[in-house]
């Protein structure tokens, strides 16, 4: 373990924290976790109002403007966003002068993990949804727990966190991110590994680079720690195997169709807004969100919940009905197959609007395939905005061939990272559209959102074939801001 890691007191009641950049989604989530443990919190940020201000105000916290006066000698720890420089931000400069311990978000998350029995949820795909599923299940179990997800989860009360703790140090479950090896600050006793694929090519140029990061994370597990991994994902299987070679004491727990044991999966029917599936240990279960990938995420969440019950010394079989009840209560998360609107066109056809964060070819393909199965009878139109030039260039053909389950594809310009030079990029949204046209017969390139909304509305007004009795499904997908396309179309429909 890194000797430079900051240690927090095991009891946080009355401990004073100051957050710099407190309005960030992740920062507010940490604030909620610490507040629930009795910490005293102050914070600073820009004056512009964000949705997170509402969360802070419910906790009795008012974000101040940046100032050295915010940081007083009685503050014990400072947590700050990477957007702010300790040499320039007045709050941070003052903290340095006073010698107050300072932590980035990932470091603070890691410090919290060391005060509890912690589980980390990781993977290139599915970690936010799996964290949401885990928390929703734990909410129905007699386990003292806190959960932190990377986005808003509806069953968390439209929050990123869920607090099931009533005393002492709870089990702590958090989504942990592979980018720039942020998860290496975390201290997990159990890990869920959903998937390992090439991604974040700006930091991990090759598959082996990103795989090595996941292996190193798995090796943070304590003696006899558990790695719960997806047996249906080749990258996860290989990563688990490498971790086991390095750490023979690690306990490997597979889940999925190819798994053996308690978490072996069999897919069942889809009807009346639910997917049914069977686990070898629990029997038949139901999930009210679309996609086989989400059934696999459910298996992971169930596995972690069951293993935590065992850790607590409880018999999991006594709580199978609670687990199934919690699973069925999960309704998704922000930008994860989120229903953002409903409407009708001039002919009276129903239109359902969904928004999803899927930004990797595998996620796009599996998510759209899930919609095709779940929303039978709908004509599917997807508006996709690729995220980062490096990812698009590295996976160009994979992106181009990932839309087969959609009836019509609208592609936008690429949403570049601040770290990239768009003018030097070897790929554009138009190039992606040209390549996608090789695999799909109905691809439209609309560089800007206004054009995409106009094209989308025009498509939604077209007469429907008899094979689409349930109307249209319009999906905005990607890690950029093309959710605005769906919003523009909804606004246009309201005016017509």
Tab-separated table of C-alpha atoms in Angstrom:
chain	number	residue	atom	x	y	z
A	1	UNK	CA	0.000	0.000	0.000
A	2	UNK	CA	1.195	3.535	-0.780
A	3	UNK	CA	2.626	5.034	2.420
A	4	UNK	CA	1.650	8.517	1.224
A	5	UNK	CA	-2.072	7.741	1.368
A	6	UNK	CA	-3.951	9.951	3.820
A	7	UNK	CA	-5.687	8.146	6.668
A	8	UNK	CA	-9.016	9.362	8.019
A	9	UNK	CA	-10.237	8.720	11.560
A	10	UNK	CA	-12.377	5.584	11.809
A	11	UNK	CA	-15.089	7.725	13.423
A	12	UNK	CA	-15.817	10.837	11.333
A	13	UNK	CA	-18.349	12.486	13.630
A	14	UNK	CA	-17.319	16.129	14.062
A	15	UNK	CA	-14.321	15.932	11.695
A	16	UNK	CA	-14.090	19.122	9.609
A	17	UNK	CA	-13.705	18.950	5.817
A	18	UNK	CA	-13.507	21.755	3.251
A	19	UNK	CA	-14.356	20.916	-0.400
A	20	UNK	CA	-12.901	23.022	-3.217
A	21	UNK	CA	-15.109	22.606	-6.295
A	22	UNK	CA	-17.889	21.266	-4.102
A	23	UNK	CA	-20.599	21.491	-6.793
A	24	UNK	CA	-19.177	18.670	-8.907
A	25	UNK	CA	-21.305	15.510	-9.057
A	26	UNK	CA	-18.633	13.291	-7.537
A	27	UNK	CA	-17.743	15.855	-4.906
A	28	UNK	CA	-21.362	16.208	-3.789
A	29	UNK	CA	-21.611	12.428	-3.558
A	30	UNK	CA	-18.615	12.404	-1.193
A	31	UNK	CA	-20.210	15.224	0.797
A	32	UNK	CA	-23.372	13.130	1.223
A	33	UNK	CA	-21.365	10.107	2.411
A	34	UNK	CA	-19.328	12.145	4.910
A	35	UNK	CA	-22.342	14.107	6.114
A	36	UNK	CA	-24.150	10.844	6.877
A	37	UNK	CA	-21.180	9.868	9.044
A	38	UNK	CA	-21.390	13.091	11.039
A	39	UNK	CA	-18.587	15.108	9.423
A	40	UNK	CA	-18.752	18.925	9.428
A	41	UNK	CA	-18.469	20.214	5.866
A	42	UNK	CA	-17.861	23.556	4.160
A	43	UNK	CA	-17.127	24.194	0.510
A	44	UNK	CA	-16.393	26.634	-2.277
A	45	UNK	CA	-17.034	26.843	-6.000
A	46	UNK	CA	-17.993	29.222	-8.809
A	47	UNK	CA	-21.075	31.381	-8.283
A	48	UNK	CA	-23.053	29.819	-11.176
A	49	UNK	CA	-25.942	27.701	-9.904
A	50	UNK	CA	-25.951	23.958	-10.644
A	51	UNK	CA	-28.467	21.194	-9.875
A	52	UNK	CA	-26.092	20.049	-7.147
A	53	UNK	CA	-26.805	23.269	-5.215
A	54	UNK	CA	-30.184	21.763	-4.345
A	55	UNK	CA	-28.492	18.692	-2.850
A	56	UNK	CA	-26.075	20.819	-0.828
A	57	UNK	CA	-28.820	23.088	0.464
A	58	UNK	CA	-30.818	20.077	1.694
A	59	UNK	CA	-27.754	19.242	3.783
A	60	UNK	CA	-27.559	22.807	5.089
A	61	UNK	CA	-24.408	23.596	3.090
A	62	UNK	CA	-24.019	26.808	1.086
A	63	UNK	CA	-21.121	26.906	-1.365
A	64	UNK	CA	-19.000	30.025	-0.934
A	65	UNK	CA	-16.993	31.780	-3.624
A	66	UNK	CA	-13.295	30.935	-3.677
A	67	UNK	CA	-11.355	32.797	-0.991
A	68	UNK	CA	-8.431	32.161	1.343
A	69	UNK	CA	-10.765	33.144	4.181
A	70	UNK	CA	-12.746	29.916	3.630
A	71	UNK	CA	-9.872	27.824	4.982
A	72	UNK	CA	-9.355	28.199	8.718
A	73	UNK	CA	-6.950	26.454	11.070
A	74	UNK	CA	-9.654	24.188	12.515
A	75	UNK	CA	-10.257	22.475	9.145
A	76	UNK	CA	-8.711	19.002	9.278
A	77	UNK	CA	-8.890	17.890	5.637
A	78	UNK	CA	-9.319	19.583	2.246
A	79	UNK	CA	-10.814	17.704	-0.715
A	80	UNK	CA	-10.412	19.315	-4.117
A	81	UNK	CA	-11.372	18.849	-7.748
A	82	UNK	CA	-8.600	18.288	-10.288
A	83	UNK	CA	-9.988	21.325	-12.134
A	84	UNK	CA	-8.301	23.571	-9.550
A	85	UNK	CA	-4.570	24.166	-9.131
A	86	UNK	CA	-3.120	24.280	-5.592
A	87	UNK	CA	-0.701	26.967	-6.790
A	88	UNK	CA	-3.463	29.249	-8.086
A	89	UNK	CA	-6.723	28.623	-6.229
A	90	UNK	CA	-6.899	30.838	-3.100
A	91	UNK	CA	-8.529	28.156	-0.927
A	92	UNK	CA	-5.887	25.599	-1.846
A	93	UNK	CA	-2.998	28.048	-1.491
A	94	UNK	CA	-4.193	28.798	2.032
A	95	UNK	CA	-4.499	25.089	2.845
A	96	UNK	CA	-0.902	24.583	1.721
A	97	UNK	CA	0.227	27.470	3.926
A	98	UNK	CA	-1.531	25.945	6.932
A	99	UNK	CA	-0.230	22.441	6.190
A	100	UNK	CA	-3.727	20.945	6.011
A	101	UNK	CA	-3.819	17.459	4.376
A	102	UNK	CA	-5.269	17.746	0.835
A	103	UNK	CA	-6.844	15.040	-1.311
A	104	UNK	CA	-8.164	14.800	-4.839
A	105	UNK	CA	-11.607	13.201	-5.295
A	106	UNK	CA	-10.149	9.756	-6.043
A	107	UNK	CA	-7.816	9.992	-3.051
A	108	UNK	CA	-10.654	11.046	-0.747
A	109	UNK	CA	-12.793	8.156	-2.016
A	110	UNK	CA	-9.885	5.839	-1.255
A	111	UNK	CA	-9.460	7.318	2.215
A	112	UNK	CA	-13.155	6.701	2.952
A	113	UNK	CA	-12.806	3.121	1.704
A	114	UNK	CA	-10.092	2.490	4.311
A	115	UNK	CA	-12.464	3.399	7.141
A	116	UNK	CA	-14.885	0.574	6.277
A	117	UNK	CA	-15.243	-2.905	4.789
A	118	UNK	CA	-15.347	-1.741	1.176
A	119	UNK	CA	-16.298	-3.151	-2.200
A	120	UNK	CA	-15.302	-1.601	-5.527
A	121	UNK	CA	-17.261	-1.927	-8.757
A	122	UNK	CA	-15.190	-1.546	-11.920
A	123	UNK	CA	-15.167	-2.332	-15.636
A	124	UNK	CA	-15.147	-0.572	-18.993
A	125	UNK	CA	-18.940	-0.982	-19.215
A	126	UNK	CA	-21.767	-1.163	-16.729
A	127	UNK	CA	-20.167	0.004	-13.498
A	128	UNK	CA	-22.669	2.819	-12.783
A	129	UNK	CA	-25.708	0.624	-13.418
A	130	UNK	CA	-24.196	-2.257	-11.450
A	131	UNK	CA	-23.519	0.085	-8.531
A	132	UNK	CA	-27.119	1.329	-8.713
A	133	UNK	CA	-28.433	-2.229	-8.795
A	134	UNK	CA	-26.241	-3.236	-5.856
A	135	UNK	CA	-27.396	-0.300	-3.755
A	136	UNK	CA	-31.056	-0.885	-4.566
A	137	UNK	CA	-30.741	-4.528	-3.507
A	138	UNK	CA	-28.825	-3.636	-0.324
A	139	UNK	CA	-31.597	-1.183	0.545
A	140	UNK	CA	-33.834	-4.235	0.983
A	141	UNK	CA	-31.360	-6.144	3.175
A	142	UNK	CA	-30.446	-5.868	6.872
A	143	UNK	CA	-26.910	-4.670	6.126
A	144	UNK	CA	-25.424	-1.448	7.460
A	145	UNK	CA	-24.262	0.073	4.155
A	146	UNK	CA	-23.440	3.171	2.135
A	147	UNK	CA	-23.303	3.216	-1.672
A	148	UNK	CA	-21.769	5.753	-4.061
A	149	UNK	CA	-22.503	5.680	-7.809
A	150	UNK	CA	-21.029	7.796	-10.586
A	151	UNK	CA	-24.389	9.222	-11.611
A	152	UNK	CA	-27.879	9.853	-10.282
A	153	UNK	CA	-29.836	6.657	-9.549
A	154	UNK	CA	-33.624	7.011	-9.377
A	155	UNK	CA	-34.013	4.386	-6.652
A	156	UNK	CA	-31.454	6.301	-4.560
A	157	UNK	CA	-34.025	9.098	-4.302
A	158	UNK	CA	-32.524	10.748	-7.423
A	159	UNK	CA	-29.139	10.954	-5.711
A	160	UNK	CA	-25.701	9.482	-6.431
A	161	UNK	CA	-25.554	8.001	-2.941
A	162	UNK	CA	-27.636	5.756	-0.755
A	163	UNK	CA	-27.287	5.641	3.008
A	164	UNK	CA	-28.554	2.481	4.709
A	165	UNK	CA	-26.310	3.023	7.708
A	166	UNK	CA	-27.693	3.597	11.175
A	167	UNK	CA	-24.606	3.172	13.348
A	168	UNK	CA	-20.909	2.349	13.343
A	169	UNK	CA	-18.844	1.831	10.196
A	170	UNK	CA	-21.042	0.539	7.372
A	171	UNK	CA	-20.154	-1.614	4.410
A	172	UNK	CA	-19.058	0.841	1.721
A	173	UNK	CA	-19.732	0.091	-1.959
A	174	UNK	CA	-18.473	2.507	-4.636
A	175	UNK	CA	-18.108	2.786	-8.375
A	176	UNK	CA	-14.362	2.956	-9.048
A	177	UNK	CA	-12.867	4.360	-12.249
A	178	UNK	CA	-10.014	2.942	-14.291
A	179	UNK	CA	-9.151	6.199	-16.075
A	180	UNK	CA	-5.615	7.310	-15.196
A	181	UNK	CA	-5.642	4.461	-12.645
A	182	UNK	CA	-7.836	6.476	-10.270
A	183	UNK	CA	-9.102	3.262	-8.665
A	184	UNK	CA	-5.632	2.461	-7.328
A	185	UNK	CA	-6.317	4.819	-4.395
A	186	UNK	CA	-9.233	2.600	-3.318
A	187	UNK	CA	-8.946	-0.240	-0.779
A	188	UNK	CA	-11.441	-2.970	-1.731
A	189	UNK	CA	-12.131	-6.189	0.146
A	190	UNK	CA	-14.373	-7.357	-2.715
A	191	UNK	CA	-14.375	-6.271	-6.376
A	192	UNK	CA	-16.917	-6.621	-9.185
A	193	UNK	CA	-15.271	-6.673	-12.630
A	194	UNK	CA	-17.893	-6.280	-15.378
A	195	UNK	CA	-15.713	-6.032	-18.488
A	196	UNK	CA	-12.244	-5.273	-19.826
A	197	UNK	CA	-11.776	-3.845	-23.329
A	198	UNK	CA	-9.566	-1.315	-25.038
A	199	UNK	CA	-10.697	2.186	-24.030
A	200	UNK	CA	-9.318	5.584	-22.933
A	201	UNK	CA	-6.724	5.298	-25.688
A	202	UNK	CA	-5.260	8.680	-24.748
A	203	UNK	CA	-4.016	7.082	-21.517
A	204	UNK	CA	-4.013	3.346	-22.381
A	205	UNK	CA	-2.712	3.063	-25.991
A	206	UNK	CA	-3.095	-0.741	-26.061
A	207	UNK	CA	-5.430	-3.341	-24.601
A	208	UNK	CA	-2.590	-4.704	-22.464
A	209	UNK	CA	-2.103	-1.260	-20.916
A	210	UNK	CA	-5.684	-1.036	-19.680
A	211	UNK	CA	-5.775	-4.720	-18.739
A	212	UNK	CA	-2.664	-4.301	-16.591
A	213	UNK	CA	-4.444	-1.527	-14.689
A	214	UNK	CA	-7.370	-3.836	-13.883
A	215	UNK	CA	-4.967	-6.615	-12.852
A	216	UNK	CA	-3.139	-4.236	-10.517
A	217	UNK	CA	-6.463	-3.124	-9.037
A	218	UNK	CA	-7.509	-6.742	-8.413
A	219	UNK	CA	-4.189	-7.318	-6.683
A	220	UNK	CA	-5.113	-4.656	-4.117
A	221	UNK	CA	-7.534	-7.174	-2.629
A	222	UNK	CA	-6.564	-8.433	0.826
A	223	UNK	CA	-5.678	-12.065	1.467
A	224	UNK	CA	-8.606	-14.243	0.334
A	225	UNK	CA	-10.399	-11.192	-1.082
A	226	UNK	CA	-13.079	-11.850	-3.691
A	227	UNK	CA	-13.006	-10.932	-7.384
A	228	UNK	CA	-16.544	-11.260	-8.798
A	229	UNK	CA	-16.111	-11.249	-12.583
A	230	UNK	CA	-18.228	-11.660	-15.721
A	231	UNK	CA	-17.578	-15.097	-17.220
A	232	UNK	CA	-19.196	-13.923	-20.492
A	233	UNK	CA	-16.639	-11.157	-21.077
A	234	UNK	CA	-13.373	-12.450	-22.549
A	235	UNK	CA	-11.351	-9.515	-21.220
A	236	UNK	CA	-12.713	-9.955	-17.702
A	237	UNK	CA	-12.024	-13.722	-17.770
A	238	UNK	CA	-8.451	-13.215	-18.941
A	239	UNK	CA	-7.875	-10.418	-16.413
A	240	UNK	CA	-9.195	-12.555	-13.555
A	241	UNK	CA	-6.907	-15.391	-14.626
A	242	UNK	CA	-3.822	-13.147	-14.681
A	243	UNK	CA	-4.721	-11.706	-11.268
A	244	UNK	CA	-5.101	-15.252	-9.897
A	245	UNK	CA	-1.642	-16.185	-11.205
A	246	UNK	CA	-0.147	-13.201	-9.403
A	247	UNK	CA	-2.260	-13.680	-6.285
A	248	UNK	CA	-3.243	-17.357	-5.856
A	249	UNK	CA	-5.044	-16.520	-2.609
A	250	UNK	CA	-7.672	-14.374	-4.361
A	251	UNK	CA	-11.092	-16.043	-4.556
A	252	UNK	CA	-12.577	-15.902	-8.077
A	253	UNK	CA	-16.380	-15.818	-8.310
A	254	UNK	CA	-17.773	-15.968	-11.877
A	255	UNK	CA	-21.224	-14.874	-13.000
A	256	UNK	CA	-22.997	-15.115	-16.344
A	257	UNK	CA	-24.130	-17.690	-18.890
A	258	UNK	CA	-20.657	-19.273	-19.059
A	259	UNK	CA	-20.222	-19.315	-15.287
A	260	UNK	CA	-20.393	-22.404	-13.122
A	261	UNK	CA	-21.832	-22.329	-9.630
A	262	UNK	CA	-24.333	-20.149	-7.780
A	263	UNK	CA	-24.337	-17.291	-10.293
A	264	UNK	CA	-24.790	-19.256	-13.511
A	265	UNK	CA	-27.290	-17.354	-15.658
A	266	UNK	CA	-30.063	-18.476	-17.987
A	267	UNK	CA	-32.021	-15.882	-19.951
A	268	UNK	CA	-35.797	-16.122	-19.992
A	269	UNK	CA	-38.745	-14.327	-21.525
A	270	UNK	CA	-39.340	-10.590	-22.000
A	271	UNK	CA	-42.918	-9.541	-21.340
A	272	UNK	CA	-44.987	-6.762	-19.783
A	273	UNK	CA	-42.026	-4.449	-19.232
A	274	UNK	CA	-39.810	-7.032	-17.510
A	275	UNK	CA	-36.909	-9.296	-18.395
A	276	UNK	CA	-36.997	-12.649	-16.663
A	277	UNK	CA	-33.888	-14.697	-15.966
A	278	UNK	CA	-32.772	-17.536	-13.724
A	279	UNK	CA	-29.764	-17.829	-11.432
A	280	UNK	CA	-28.742	-21.267	-10.264
A	281	UNK	CA	-28.919	-20.233	-6.601
A	282	UNK	CA	-31.940	-17.875	-6.536
A	283	UNK	CA	-34.196	-19.282	-9.220
A	284	UNK	CA	-36.261	-16.938	-11.412
A	285	UNK	CA	-35.739	-13.193	-11.080
A	286	UNK	CA	-37.197	-10.165	-12.914
A	287	UNK	CA	-35.692	-6.853	-13.989
A	288	UNK	CA	-37.672	-3.837	-15.214
A	289	UNK	CA	-34.963	-2.225	-17.398
A	290	UNK	CA	-33.987	-3.355	-20.915
A	291	UNK	CA	-30.964	-5.230	-22.213
A	292	UNK	CA	-29.208	-8.538	-21.633
A	293	UNK	CA	-26.181	-6.543	-20.473
A	294	UNK	CA	-28.298	-5.257	-17.595
A	295	UNK	CA	-29.306	-8.802	-16.694
A	296	UNK	CA	-25.589	-9.573	-16.392
A	297	UNK	CA	-25.124	-6.424	-14.300
A	298	UNK	CA	-27.952	-7.714	-12.089
A	299	UNK	CA	-26.124	-11.019	-11.640
A	300	UNK	CA	-23.027	-9.127	-10.476
A	301	UNK	CA	-25.062	-7.042	-8.015
A	302	UNK	CA	-26.814	-10.113	-6.638
A	303	UNK	CA	-23.489	-11.921	-6.241
A	304	UNK	CA	-21.988	-9.039	-4.244
A	305	UNK	CA	-25.092	-8.730	-2.058
A	306	UNK	CA	-25.055	-12.467	-1.305
A	307	UNK	CA	-21.336	-12.461	-0.514
A	308	UNK	CA	-21.789	-9.472	1.824
A	309	UNK	CA	-24.558	-11.370	3.628
A	310	UNK	CA	-22.133	-14.253	4.086
A	311	UNK	CA	-19.484	-11.836	5.398
A	312	UNK	CA	-22.061	-10.570	7.893
A	313	UNK	CA	-22.636	-14.149	9.024
A	314	UNK	CA	-26.178	-14.333	7.652
A	315	UNK	CA	-27.727	-17.126	5.605
A	316	UNK	CA	-28.380	-15.669	2.117
A	317	UNK	CA	-31.253	-18.101	1.488
A	318	UNK	CA	-33.232	-16.294	4.186
A	319	UNK	CA	-33.108	-13.128	2.090
A	320	UNK	CA	-33.629	-14.334	-1.505
A	321	UNK	CA	-37.109	-12.761	-1.630
A	322	UNK	CA	-35.662	-9.445	-0.402
A	323	UNK	CA	-32.988	-9.569	-3.115
A	324	UNK	CA	-35.588	-10.194	-5.824
A	325	UNK	CA	-37.766	-7.394	-4.468
A	326	UNK	CA	-34.811	-4.980	-4.495
A	327	UNK	CA	-33.848	-6.002	-8.032
A	328	UNK	CA	-37.353	-5.322	-9.328
A	329	UNK	CA	-37.324	-1.890	-7.630
A	330	UNK	CA	-34.405	-0.721	-9.780
A	331	UNK	CA	-35.575	1.781	-12.384
A	332	UNK	CA	-32.287	2.887	-13.941
A	333	UNK	CA	-30.133	5.957	-13.584
A	334	UNK	CA	-29.439	9.332	-15.104
A	335	UNK	CA	-28.459	8.876	-18.767
A	336	UNK	CA	-28.670	5.089	-18.423
A	337	UNK	CA	-31.618	4.093	-20.655
A	338	UNK	CA	-33.376	7.037	-19.055
A	339	UNK	CA	-36.870	7.850	-20.294
A	340	UNK	CA	-36.686	11.616	-20.840
A	341	UNK	CA	-40.002	12.286	-22.585
A	342	UNK	CA	-43.084	11.045	-24.371
A	343	UNK	CA	-45.101	12.570	-27.180
A	344	UNK	CA	-47.142	11.999	-30.315
A	345	UNK	CA	-46.630	13.017	-33.916
A	346	UNK	CA	-49.344	14.636	-36.042
A	347	UNK	CA	-50.657	11.211	-37.050
A	348	UNK	CA	-51.115	10.308	-33.383
A	349	UNK	CA	-48.245	7.787	-33.231
A	350	UNK	CA	-46.631	7.405	-29.822
A	351	UNK	CA	-43.008	8.548	-29.442
A	352	UNK	CA	-40.840	7.462	-26.513
A	353	UNK	CA	-37.599	9.407	-25.922
A	354	UNK	CA	-34.642	7.697	-24.225
A	355	UNK	CA	-31.185	9.000	-23.347
A	356	UNK	CA	-28.197	6.752	-22.720
A	357	UNK	CA	-24.531	7.317	-21.885
A	358	UNK	CA	-23.259	4.413	-24.029
A	359	UNK	CA	-20.075	5.625	-25.733
A	360	UNK	CA	-18.106	2.461	-26.548
A	361	UNK	CA	-18.991	0.200	-29.514
A	362	UNK	CA	-19.773	-2.774	-27.278
A	363	UNK	CA	-22.069	-0.678	-25.086
A	364	UNK	CA	-23.833	0.775	-28.142
A	365	UNK	CA	-24.370	-2.631	-29.713
A	366	UNK	CA	-25.642	-4.375	-26.585
A	367	UNK	CA	-27.812	-1.462	-25.477
A	368	UNK	CA	-29.529	-1.091	-28.849
A	369	UNK	CA	-30.014	-4.860	-29.067
A	370	UNK	CA	-31.674	-4.654	-25.660
A	371	UNK	CA	-34.018	-1.932	-26.883
A	372	UNK	CA	-34.907	-3.990	-29.959
A	373	UNK	CA	-35.951	-6.890	-27.708
A	374	UNK	CA	-37.562	-4.832	-24.927
A	375	UNK	CA	-39.410	-2.320	-27.132
A	376	UNK	CA	-40.799	-4.705	-29.733
A	377	UNK	CA	-43.122	-2.940	-32.163
A	378	UNK	CA	-41.208	0.381	-32.055
A	379	UNK	CA	-39.283	1.942	-34.918
A	380	UNK	CA	-35.884	2.837	-33.428
A	381	UNK	CA	-34.092	6.039	-34.400
A	382	UNK	CA	-30.757	6.678	-32.672
A	383	UNK	CA	-28.817	9.948	-32.587
A	384	UNK	CA	-25.202	9.213	-31.634
A	385	UNK	CA	-22.336	11.551	-30.772
A	386	UNK	CA	-18.953	9.885	-30.505
A	387	UNK	CA	-16.777	10.895	-27.558
A	388	UNK	CA	-13.069	11.742	-28.096
A	389	UNK	CA	-11.137	11.623	-31.336
A	390	UNK	CA	-8.671	9.064	-29.967
A	391	UNK	CA	-11.371	6.521	-29.088
A	392	UNK	CA	-13.194	7.085	-32.399
A	393	UNK	CA	-10.026	6.667	-34.451
A	394	UNK	CA	-8.859	3.577	-32.549
A	395	UNK	CA	-12.267	1.841	-32.806
A	396	UNK	CA	-13.594	3.335	-36.047
A	397	UNK	CA	-14.859	0.124	-37.665
A	398	UNK	CA	-16.247	-1.151	-34.355
A	399	UNK	CA	-18.240	2.067	-33.960
A	400	UNK	CA	-19.373	2.010	-37.583
A	401	UNK	CA	-20.760	-1.519	-37.289
A	402	UNK	CA	-22.466	-1.137	-33.885
A	403	UNK	CA	-25.867	0.240	-34.953
A	404	UNK	CA	-27.452	-2.833	-36.528
A	405	UNK	CA	-30.417	-2.887	-34.121
A	406	UNK	CA	-31.493	0.657	-35.049
A	407	UNK	CA	-33.782	1.404	-37.991
A	408	UNK	CA	-32.263	4.838	-38.629
A	409	UNK	CA	-28.937	6.293	-37.433
A	410	UNK	CA	-28.182	10.006	-37.093
A	411	UNK	CA	-24.520	10.801	-36.418
A	412	UNK	CA	-23.244	14.117	-35.053
A	413	UNK	CA	-19.814	15.722	-34.930
A	414	UNK	CA	-17.329	14.239	-32.470
A	415	UNK	CA	-17.368	15.490	-28.879
A	416	UNK	CA	-13.670	16.049	-28.278
A	417	UNK	CA	-11.797	16.025	-25.002
A	418	UNK	CA	-10.185	19.252	-23.795
A	419	UNK	CA	-6.888	17.365	-24.054
A	420	UNK	CA	-7.270	16.840	-27.814
A	421	UNK	CA	-6.528	18.986	-30.856
A	422	UNK	CA	-9.511	18.644	-33.194
A	423	UNK	CA	-7.625	20.074	-36.149
A	424	UNK	CA	-4.941	17.402	-35.879
A	425	UNK	CA	-7.413	14.525	-35.531
A	426	UNK	CA	-7.459	11.813	-38.182
A	427	UNK	CA	-11.201	11.214	-37.908
A	428	UNK	CA	-14.393	13.312	-37.946
A	429	UNK	CA	-18.066	12.671	-37.416
A	430	UNK	CA	-18.515	12.698	-41.207
A	431	UNK	CA	-15.843	10.017	-41.641
A	432	UNK	CA	-17.606	7.898	-39.005
A	433	UNK	CA	-20.903	8.368	-40.874
A	434	UNK	CA	-19.288	7.307	-44.162
A	435	UNK	CA	-17.939	4.150	-42.535
A	436	UNK	CA	-21.263	3.417	-40.803
A	437	UNK	CA	-22.979	3.571	-44.207
A	438	UNK	CA	-21.023	0.466	-45.205
A	439	UNK	CA	-22.826	-1.498	-42.495
A	440	UNK	CA	-26.205	0.223	-42.231
A	441	UNK	CA	-28.590	1.214	-45.008
A	442	UNK	CA	-30.033	4.325	-43.345
A	443	UNK	CA	-27.341	6.632	-41.937
A	444	UNK	CA	-27.705	10.411	-41.795
A	445	UNK	CA	-24.937	12.852	-40.897
A	446	UNK	CA	-26.100	15.975	-39.065
A	447	UNK	CA	-23.099	17.826	-37.693
A	448	UNK	CA	-24.938	20.305	-35.472
A	449	UNK	CA	-27.787	19.657	-33.060
A	450	UNK	CA	-30.315	21.960	-34.747
A	451	UNK	CA	-29.914	20.032	-37.989
A	452	UNK	CA	-30.106	16.707	-36.137
A	453	UNK	CA	-33.331	17.803	-34.411
A	454	UNK	CA	-34.869	18.889	-37.729
A	455	UNK	CA	-33.919	15.563	-39.356
A	456	UNK	CA	-35.183	13.678	-36.307
A	457	UNK	CA	-38.545	15.444	-36.304
A	458	UNK	CA	-38.908	14.852	-40.039
A	459	UNK	CA	-38.281	11.126	-39.506
A	460	UNK	CA	-40.742	10.988	-36.625
A	461	UNK	CA	-43.498	12.429	-38.829
A	462	UNK	CA	-43.135	9.724	-41.477
A	463	UNK	CA	-45.942	7.109	-41.775
A	464	UNK	CA	-45.209	3.894	-39.882
A	465	UNK	CA	-45.253	0.400	-41.359
A	466	UNK	CA	-47.563	-2.186	-39.840
A	467	UNK	CA	-44.558	-3.856	-38.176
A	468	UNK	CA	-44.266	-0.843	-35.843
A	469	UNK	CA	-47.660	-0.847	-34.057
A	470	UNK	CA	-46.256	0.748	-30.888
A	471	UNK	CA	-44.831	3.896	-32.480
A	472	UNK	CA	-41.323	5.355	-32.361
A	473	UNK	CA	-38.378	5.041	-29.985
A	474	UNK	CA	-35.993	7.993	-30.328
A	475	UNK	CA	-32.665	7.437	-28.580
A	476	UNK	CA	-29.900	9.941	-27.916
A	477	UNK	CA	-26.699	8.096	-27.088
A	478	UNK	CA	-23.152	9.064	-26.174
A	479	UNK	CA	-20.989	10.705	-23.522
A	480	UNK	CA	-21.298	14.133	-25.132
A	481	UNK	CA	-24.151	16.622	-24.919
A	482	UNK	CA	-26.327	15.393	-27.786
A	483	UNK	CA	-29.098	14.734	-25.257
A	484	UNK	CA	-29.974	18.276	-26.359
A	485	UNK	CA	-31.184	16.827	-29.689
A	486	UNK	CA	-33.932	14.868	-27.940
A	487	UNK	CA	-34.851	17.907	-25.860
A	488	UNK	CA	-35.077	20.095	-28.977
A	489	UNK	CA	-37.390	17.588	-30.676
A	490	UNK	CA	-39.597	17.328	-27.590
A	491	UNK	CA	-39.830	21.139	-27.515
A	492	UNK	CA	-40.691	21.225	-31.232
A	493	UNK	CA	-43.431	18.608	-30.760
A	494	UNK	CA	-44.923	20.631	-27.926
A	495	UNK	CA	-45.160	23.676	-30.194
A	496	UNK	CA	-46.735	21.877	-33.139
